[in-house]
């Protein structure tokens, strides 16, 4: 079935790095743009980053631009989020989601999320 | 960046009630407005895209309307499984694609 599975979360000290992964299955991964969305504990959703289907274009939220890099490996059906210089305010559940460009860029498939805790 | 403002932030309702949630954009976004439902500990679930298009499999008691800057999500005859938090999101032009702050629908 169509599925996204995130991994790579954990507890990390401020200033350190972490790479999140999102493995896709059940659909033609290389034809879809992919996104990362995060949710701090008890807070709302925050859009984080987008990568086009072929990796040719990437966009970031101001809160992570310059510290994070979204990438993908279409041969492995996987999208990544490399996060550097982590801050306490980056603590959140990170979801990857499939972008439906034909549905006005709504996110129709979501992973279960991976928790990132930034704490000393 | 485009700001999205939802109202109310929370509401209390009973099974069978009609519930209306509004979302306002800080500038026109045409119909690039999506609605999501999120239950505690779960990922969001897309309900409506393009302001008014109901995703396949979503019950018809959910409906969306609006264009430009003002949008509405309506739940007709609220069911027990509808108690959740609802988010709007704009996906107009290039990112960032911002979310509203959410509306929690609780039990009266």
PDB file of C-alpha atoms in Angstrom:
ATOM      1  CA  UNK A   1       0.000   0.000   0.000  1.00  0.00           C
ATOM      2  CA  UNK A   2       0.975   3.633  -0.342  1.00  0.00           C
ATOM      3  CA  UNK A   3       3.181   4.429   2.621  1.00  0.00           C
ATOM      4  CA  UNK A   4       5.758   6.825   4.009  1.00  0.00           C
ATOM      5  CA  UNK A   5       7.982   5.824   6.913  1.00  0.00           C
ATOM      6  CA  UNK A   6      10.209   8.358   8.647  1.00  0.00           C
ATOM      7  CA  UNK A   7      13.292   7.544  10.691  1.00  0.00           C
ATOM      8  CA  UNK A   8      16.343   9.220  12.151  1.00  0.00           C
ATOM      9  CA  UNK A   9      14.826  11.200  14.985  1.00  0.00           C
ATOM     10  CA  UNK A  10      16.236  11.239  18.473  1.00  0.00           C
ATOM     11  CA  UNK A  11      17.688  13.362  21.230  1.00  0.00           C
ATOM     12  CA  UNK A  12      20.503  15.680  20.202  1.00  0.00           C
ATOM     13  CA  UNK A  13      22.365  18.544  21.836  1.00  0.00           C
ATOM     14  CA  UNK A  14      22.002  22.116  20.591  1.00  0.00           C
ATOM     15  CA  UNK A  15      24.407  22.880  17.765  1.00  0.00           C
ATOM     16  CA  UNK A  16      24.623  19.300  16.603  1.00  0.00           C
ATOM     17  CA  UNK A  17      23.303  17.725  13.397  1.00  0.00           C
ATOM     18  CA  UNK A  18      20.734  15.106  12.488  1.00  0.00           C
ATOM     19  CA  UNK A  19      19.563  13.542   9.244  1.00  0.00           C
ATOM     20  CA  UNK A  20      15.989  12.428   8.886  1.00  0.00           C
ATOM     21  CA  UNK A  21      14.924   9.894   6.280  1.00  0.00           C
ATOM     22  CA  UNK A  22      11.554   9.107   4.752  1.00  0.00           C
ATOM     23  CA  UNK A  23      11.143   5.868   2.834  1.00  0.00           C
ATOM     24  CA  UNK A  24       8.313   5.708   0.326  1.00  0.00           C
ATOM     25  CA  UNK A  25       6.556   2.658  -1.019  1.00  0.00           C
ATOM     26  CA  UNK A  26       3.496   1.766  -3.051  1.00  0.00           C
ATOM     27  CA  UNK A  27       3.669   4.608  -5.557  1.00  0.00           C
ATOM     28  CA  UNK A  28       5.905   6.033  -8.243  1.00  0.00           C
ATOM     29  CA  UNK A  29       8.107   8.081  -5.929  1.00  0.00           C
ATOM     30  CA  UNK A  30      10.139   9.779  -8.656  1.00  0.00           C
ATOM     31  CA  UNK A  31       7.053  11.507 -10.073  1.00  0.00           C
ATOM     32  CA  UNK A  32       6.056  13.326  -6.876  1.00  0.00           C
ATOM     33  CA  UNK A  33       7.401  16.329  -5.049  1.00  0.00           C
ATOM     34  CA  UNK A  34       7.909  15.687  -1.349  1.00  0.00           C
ATOM     35  CA  UNK A  35       7.650  17.873   1.714  1.00  0.00           C
ATOM     36  CA  UNK A  36       8.626  17.986   5.368  1.00  0.00           C
ATOM     37  CA  UNK A  37       6.240  19.436   7.944  1.00  0.00           C
ATOM     38  CA  UNK A  38       6.924  19.670  11.658  1.00  0.00           C
ATOM     39  CA  UNK A  39       4.883  20.047  14.821  1.00  0.00           C
ATOM     40  CA  UNK A  40       6.349  21.213  18.107  1.00  0.00           C
ATOM     41  CA  UNK A  41       4.861  19.598  21.228  1.00  0.00           C
ATOM     42  CA  UNK A  42       1.354  20.920  21.790  1.00  0.00           C
ATOM     43  CA  UNK A  43       1.621  23.312  18.851  1.00  0.00           C
ATOM     44  CA  UNK A  44       0.327  23.572  15.305  1.00  0.00           C
ATOM     45  CA  UNK A  45       1.742  22.441  11.996  1.00  0.00           C
ATOM     46  CA  UNK A  46       4.695  24.226  10.414  1.00  0.00           C
ATOM     47  CA  UNK A  47       5.696  23.682   6.786  1.00  0.00           C
ATOM     48  CA  UNK A  48       9.462  23.098   6.605  1.00  0.00           C
ATOM     49  CA  UNK A  49      10.716  22.201   3.133  1.00  0.00           C
ATOM     50  CA  UNK A  50       9.791  21.010  -0.354  1.00  0.00           C
ATOM     51  CA  UNK A  51      11.754  19.218  -3.060  1.00  0.00           C
ATOM     52  CA  UNK A  52      10.573  18.726  -6.622  1.00  0.00           C
ATOM     53  CA  UNK A  53      10.204  15.250  -8.064  1.00  0.00           C
ATOM     54  CA  UNK A  54      13.604  15.375  -9.745  1.00  0.00           C
ATOM     55  CA  UNK A  55      15.375  17.338  -7.032  1.00  0.00           C
ATOM     56  CA  UNK A  56      15.846  20.315  -9.335  1.00  0.00           C
ATOM     57  CA  UNK A  57      14.132  22.793  -7.039  1.00  0.00           C
ATOM     58  CA  UNK A  58      13.988  23.149  -3.274  1.00  0.00           C
ATOM     59  CA  UNK A  59      12.266  25.579  -0.942  1.00  0.00           C
ATOM     60  CA  UNK A  60      12.611  26.142   2.786  1.00  0.00           C
ATOM     61  CA  UNK A  61      10.853  27.879   5.640  1.00  0.00           C
ATOM     62  CA  UNK A  62      12.741  30.882   6.947  1.00  0.00           C
ATOM     63  CA  UNK A  63      13.098  29.112  10.295  1.00  0.00           C
ATOM     64  CA  UNK A  64      15.340  26.397   8.807  1.00  0.00           C
ATOM     65  CA  UNK A  65      16.822  28.025   5.695  1.00  0.00           C
ATOM     66  CA  UNK A  66      20.604  27.959   5.799  1.00  0.00           C
ATOM     67  CA  UNK A  67      20.652  25.251   8.470  1.00  0.00           C
ATOM     68  CA  UNK A  68      18.744  22.468   6.730  1.00  0.00           C
ATOM     69  CA  UNK A  69      18.980  20.705   3.386  1.00  0.00           C
ATOM     70  CA  UNK A  70      16.286  18.617   1.755  1.00  0.00           C
ATOM     71  CA  UNK A  71      17.411  15.992  -0.742  1.00  0.00           C
ATOM     72  CA  UNK A  72      16.161  12.795  -2.334  1.00  0.00           C
ATOM     73  CA  UNK A  73      17.425   9.579  -3.850  1.00  0.00           C
ATOM     74  CA  UNK A  74      14.888   8.368  -6.362  1.00  0.00           C
ATOM     75  CA  UNK A  75      16.757   5.079  -6.764  1.00  0.00           C
ATOM     76  CA  UNK A  76      16.063   4.400  -3.076  1.00  0.00           C
ATOM     77  CA  UNK A  77      12.596   5.988  -2.945  1.00  0.00           C
ATOM     78  CA  UNK A  78      13.789   8.106  -0.062  1.00  0.00           C
ATOM     79  CA  UNK A  79      13.709  11.787   0.860  1.00  0.00           C
ATOM     80  CA  UNK A  80      16.020  13.272   3.457  1.00  0.00           C
ATOM     81  CA  UNK A  81      16.195  16.294   5.709  1.00  0.00           C
ATOM     82  CA  UNK A  82      19.680  17.171   6.911  1.00  0.00           C
ATOM     83  CA  UNK A  83      19.442  19.503   9.892  1.00  0.00           C
ATOM     84  CA  UNK A  84      22.512  21.328  11.166  1.00  0.00           C
ATOM     85  CA  UNK A  85      23.129  23.763  14.005  1.00  0.00           C
ATOM     86  CA  UNK A  86      20.060  22.434  15.761  1.00  0.00           C
ATOM     87  CA  UNK A  87      18.269  24.690  18.231  1.00  0.00           C
ATOM     88  CA  UNK A  88      15.955  23.942  21.128  1.00  0.00           C
ATOM     89  CA  UNK A  89      13.114  25.391  19.040  1.00  0.00           C
ATOM     90  CA  UNK A  90      13.660  22.690  16.404  1.00  0.00           C
ATOM     91  CA  UNK A  91      12.196  20.175  18.855  1.00  0.00           C
ATOM     92  CA  UNK A  92       9.187  18.679  17.079  1.00  0.00           C
ATOM     93  CA  UNK A  93       7.643  15.700  15.378  1.00  0.00           C
ATOM     94  CA  UNK A  94       8.808  15.777  11.773  1.00  0.00           C
ATOM     95  CA  UNK A  95       6.440  14.428   9.131  1.00  0.00           C
ATOM     96  CA  UNK A  96       7.194  13.785   5.502  1.00  0.00           C
ATOM     97  CA  UNK A  97       4.307  14.144   3.092  1.00  0.00           C
ATOM     98  CA  UNK A  98       3.609  13.573  -0.575  1.00  0.00           C
ATOM     99  CA  UNK A  99       2.782  16.638  -2.632  1.00  0.00           C
ATOM    100  CA  UNK A 100      -0.140  16.385  -5.058  1.00  0.00           C
ATOM    101  CA  UNK A 101       0.554  19.095  -7.574  1.00  0.00           C
ATOM    102  CA  UNK A 102      -2.678  18.272  -9.397  1.00  0.00           C
ATOM    103  CA  UNK A 103      -4.568  18.825  -6.166  1.00  0.00           C
ATOM    104  CA  UNK A 104      -3.184  22.333  -5.754  1.00  0.00           C
ATOM    105  CA  UNK A 105      -0.141  21.051  -3.861  1.00  0.00           C
ATOM    106  CA  UNK A 106      -2.083  19.503  -1.038  1.00  0.00           C
ATOM    107  CA  UNK A 107      -0.376  16.753   0.971  1.00  0.00           C
ATOM    108  CA  UNK A 108      -2.346  13.577   0.491  1.00  0.00           C
ATOM    109  CA  UNK A 109      -0.079  10.968   2.095  1.00  0.00           C
ATOM    110  CA  UNK A 110       1.767  11.471   5.388  1.00  0.00           C
ATOM    111  CA  UNK A 111       4.193   9.389   7.372  1.00  0.00           C
ATOM    112  CA  UNK A 112       3.720   8.608  11.045  1.00  0.00           C
ATOM    113  CA  UNK A 113       6.351  11.154  12.050  1.00  0.00           C
ATOM    114  CA  UNK A 114       9.710  11.002  13.804  1.00  0.00           C
ATOM    115  CA  UNK A 115      10.439  12.914  17.006  1.00  0.00           C
ATOM    116  CA  UNK A 116      13.431  15.216  17.245  1.00  0.00           C
ATOM    117  CA  UNK A 117      14.349  16.534  20.679  1.00  0.00           C
ATOM    118  CA  UNK A 118      17.044  19.166  20.961  1.00  0.00           C
ATOM    119  CA  UNK A 119      18.201  19.450  24.529  1.00  0.00           C
ATOM    120  CA  UNK A 120      21.386  19.789  26.519  1.00  0.00           C
TER     121      UNK A 120
ATOM    122  CA  UNK B   1       4.921  35.322   3.666  1.00  0.00           C
ATOM    123  CA  UNK B   2       1.178  34.731   3.570  1.00  0.00           C
ATOM    124  CA  UNK B   3      -0.381  34.513   7.027  1.00  0.00           C
ATOM    125  CA  UNK B   4      -3.357  32.261   7.695  1.00  0.00           C
ATOM    126  CA  UNK B   5      -5.734  33.028  10.554  1.00  0.00           C
ATOM    127  CA  UNK B   6      -8.270  30.461  11.697  1.00  0.00           C
ATOM    128  CA  UNK B   7     -11.229  31.106  13.932  1.00  0.00           C
ATOM    129  CA  UNK B   8     -12.212  30.065  16.415  1.00  0.00           C
ATOM    130  CA  UNK B   9      -9.135  28.512  18.037  1.00  0.00           C
ATOM    131  CA  UNK B  10     -11.406  26.018  19.743  1.00  0.00           C
ATOM    132  CA  UNK B  11     -15.076  25.216  19.997  1.00  0.00           C
ATOM    133  CA  UNK B  12     -17.329  22.833  21.846  1.00  0.00           C
ATOM    134  CA  UNK B  13     -20.030  20.951  20.010  1.00  0.00           C
ATOM    135  CA  UNK B  14     -22.376  18.004  20.330  1.00  0.00           C
ATOM    136  CA  UNK B  15     -22.929  15.056  18.059  1.00  0.00           C
ATOM    137  CA  UNK B  16     -25.328  16.131  15.344  1.00  0.00           C
ATOM    138  CA  UNK B  17     -24.319  19.789  15.433  1.00  0.00           C
ATOM    139  CA  UNK B  18     -23.308  21.778  12.394  1.00  0.00           C
ATOM    140  CA  UNK B  19     -19.797  23.160  12.845  1.00  0.00           C
ATOM    141  CA  UNK B  20     -18.207  25.987  10.884  1.00  0.00           C
ATOM    142  CA  UNK B  21     -14.526  26.932  10.924  1.00  0.00           C
ATOM    143  CA  UNK B  22     -13.172  29.923   9.077  1.00  0.00           C
ATOM    144  CA  UNK B  23      -9.754  30.641   7.648  1.00  0.00           C
ATOM    145  CA  UNK B  24      -8.570  34.024   6.402  1.00  0.00           C
ATOM    146  CA  UNK B  25      -5.493  34.684   4.299  1.00  0.00           C
ATOM    147  CA  UNK B  26      -3.443  37.859   4.585  1.00  0.00           C
ATOM    148  CA  UNK B  27      -3.597  38.244   0.798  1.00  0.00           C
ATOM    149  CA  UNK B  28      -5.517  36.636  -1.995  1.00  0.00           C
ATOM    150  CA  UNK B  29      -4.707  32.965  -2.559  1.00  0.00           C
ATOM    151  CA  UNK B  30      -7.327  32.222  -5.226  1.00  0.00           C
ATOM    152  CA  UNK B  31      -8.555  28.733  -4.277  1.00  0.00           C
ATOM    153  CA  UNK B  32      -5.189  27.344  -3.113  1.00  0.00           C
ATOM    154  CA  UNK B  33      -6.574  26.334   0.256  1.00  0.00           C
ATOM    155  CA  UNK B  34      -6.503  22.884   1.825  1.00  0.00           C
ATOM    156  CA  UNK B  35      -8.090  21.517   4.992  1.00  0.00           C
ATOM    157  CA  UNK B  36      -6.633  18.800   7.210  1.00  0.00           C
ATOM    158  CA  UNK B  37      -7.925  16.888  10.198  1.00  0.00           C
ATOM    159  CA  UNK B  38      -5.543  15.743  12.918  1.00  0.00           C
ATOM    160  CA  UNK B  39      -6.289  13.478  15.843  1.00  0.00           C
ATOM    161  CA  UNK B  40      -4.005  13.258  18.904  1.00  0.00           C
ATOM    162  CA  UNK B  41      -0.799  11.371  18.231  1.00  0.00           C
ATOM    163  CA  UNK B  42      -1.609  10.929  14.547  1.00  0.00           C
ATOM    164  CA  UNK B  43      -0.470  12.510  11.320  1.00  0.00           C
ATOM    165  CA  UNK B  44      -2.743  15.039   9.610  1.00  0.00           C
ATOM    166  CA  UNK B  45      -5.260  13.730   7.107  1.00  0.00           C
ATOM    167  CA  UNK B  46      -6.240  15.671   3.997  1.00  0.00           C
ATOM    168  CA  UNK B  47      -9.987  16.386   3.820  1.00  0.00           C
ATOM    169  CA  UNK B  48     -10.439  19.084   1.186  1.00  0.00           C
ATOM    170  CA  UNK B  49      -8.162  20.578  -1.445  1.00  0.00           C
ATOM    171  CA  UNK B  50      -8.636  23.520  -3.754  1.00  0.00           C
ATOM    172  CA  UNK B  51     -10.968  25.131  -1.202  1.00  0.00           C
ATOM    173  CA  UNK B  52     -13.953  22.944  -2.059  1.00  0.00           C
ATOM    174  CA  UNK B  53     -12.881  19.620  -3.573  1.00  0.00           C
ATOM    175  CA  UNK B  54     -13.659  16.740  -1.250  1.00  0.00           C
ATOM    176  CA  UNK B  55     -10.981  14.094  -1.197  1.00  0.00           C
ATOM    177  CA  UNK B  56     -12.237  10.667  -2.208  1.00  0.00           C
ATOM    178  CA  UNK B  57     -13.271   8.646   0.836  1.00  0.00           C
ATOM    179  CA  UNK B  58     -13.962  11.659   3.032  1.00  0.00           C
ATOM    180  CA  UNK B  59     -17.568  11.731   4.275  1.00  0.00           C
ATOM    181  CA  UNK B  60     -19.872  14.120   2.478  1.00  0.00           C
ATOM    182  CA  UNK B  61     -20.767  15.866   5.735  1.00  0.00           C
ATOM    183  CA  UNK B  62     -17.491  17.751   5.247  1.00  0.00           C
ATOM    184  CA  UNK B  63     -17.572  20.656   2.818  1.00  0.00           C
ATOM    185  CA  UNK B  64     -15.408  23.636   2.004  1.00  0.00           C
ATOM    186  CA  UNK B  65     -16.093  26.964   0.388  1.00  0.00           C
ATOM    187  CA  UNK B  66     -14.501  30.293  -0.354  1.00  0.00           C
ATOM    188  CA  UNK B  67     -12.055  31.976  -2.663  1.00  0.00           C
ATOM    189  CA  UNK B  68      -9.643  34.866  -2.480  1.00  0.00           C
ATOM    190  CA  UNK B  69      -9.009  35.490   1.205  1.00  0.00           C
ATOM    191  CA  UNK B  70     -11.946  33.976   3.108  1.00  0.00           C
ATOM    192  CA  UNK B  71     -12.654  30.283   3.430  1.00  0.00           C
ATOM    193  CA  UNK B  72     -14.935  28.016   5.424  1.00  0.00           C
ATOM    194  CA  UNK B  73     -14.909  24.379   6.487  1.00  0.00           C
ATOM    195  CA  UNK B  74     -18.332  23.062   7.436  1.00  0.00           C
ATOM    196  CA  UNK B  75     -19.115  19.788   9.145  1.00  0.00           C
ATOM    197  CA  UNK B  76     -22.788  18.899   8.890  1.00  0.00           C
ATOM    198  CA  UNK B  77     -24.136  16.599  11.587  1.00  0.00           C
ATOM    199  CA  UNK B  78     -20.962  16.190  13.626  1.00  0.00           C
ATOM    200  CA  UNK B  79     -20.069  12.572  14.339  1.00  0.00           C
ATOM    201  CA  UNK B  80     -18.078  11.192  17.308  1.00  0.00           C
ATOM    202  CA  UNK B  81     -15.062  10.549  15.090  1.00  0.00           C
ATOM    203  CA  UNK B  82     -14.963  14.201  14.010  1.00  0.00           C
ATOM    204  CA  UNK B  83     -13.712  15.495  17.350  1.00  0.00           C
ATOM    205  CA  UNK B  84     -10.212  16.560  16.330  1.00  0.00           C
ATOM    206  CA  UNK B  85      -8.109  19.564  15.386  1.00  0.00           C
ATOM    207  CA  UNK B  86      -8.542  21.097  11.946  1.00  0.00           C
ATOM    208  CA  UNK B  87      -5.943  23.070  10.011  1.00  0.00           C
ATOM    209  CA  UNK B  88      -6.139  25.146   6.869  1.00  0.00           C
ATOM    210  CA  UNK B  89      -3.078  25.528   4.638  1.00  0.00           C
ATOM    211  CA  UNK B  90      -2.403  27.824   1.720  1.00  0.00           C
ATOM    212  CA  UNK B  91      -0.328  26.559  -1.199  1.00  0.00           C
ATOM    213  CA  UNK B  92      -0.475  29.662  -3.379  1.00  0.00           C
ATOM    214  CA  UNK B  93       2.482  30.380  -5.662  1.00  0.00           C
ATOM    215  CA  UNK B  94       5.890  29.466  -4.274  1.00  0.00           C
ATOM    216  CA  UNK B  95       6.548  28.260  -0.718  1.00  0.00           C
ATOM    217  CA  UNK B  96       6.471  28.762   2.215  1.00  0.00           C
ATOM    218  CA  UNK B  97       3.060  27.111   2.336  1.00  0.00           C
ATOM    219  CA  UNK B  98       1.715  28.254   5.657  1.00  0.00           C
ATOM    220  CA  UNK B  99      -0.822  26.623   7.952  1.00  0.00           C
ATOM    221  CA  UNK B 100      -3.425  28.234  10.125  1.00  0.00           C
ATOM    222  CA  UNK B 101      -2.963  27.845  13.864  1.00  0.00           C
ATOM    223  CA  UNK B 102      -5.615  25.144  14.101  1.00  0.00           C
ATOM    224  CA  UNK B 103      -9.129  24.795  15.475  1.00  0.00           C
ATOM    225  CA  UNK B 104      -9.808  22.179  18.124  1.00  0.00           C
ATOM    226  CA  UNK B 105     -13.312  20.734  18.025  1.00  0.00           C
ATOM    227  CA  UNK B 106     -14.156  19.376  21.454  1.00  0.00           C
ATOM    228  CA  UNK B 107     -17.109  17.770  23.173  1.00  0.00           C
ATOM    229  CA  UNK B 108     -19.700  20.084  24.673  1.00  0.00           C
TER     230      UNK B 108
END
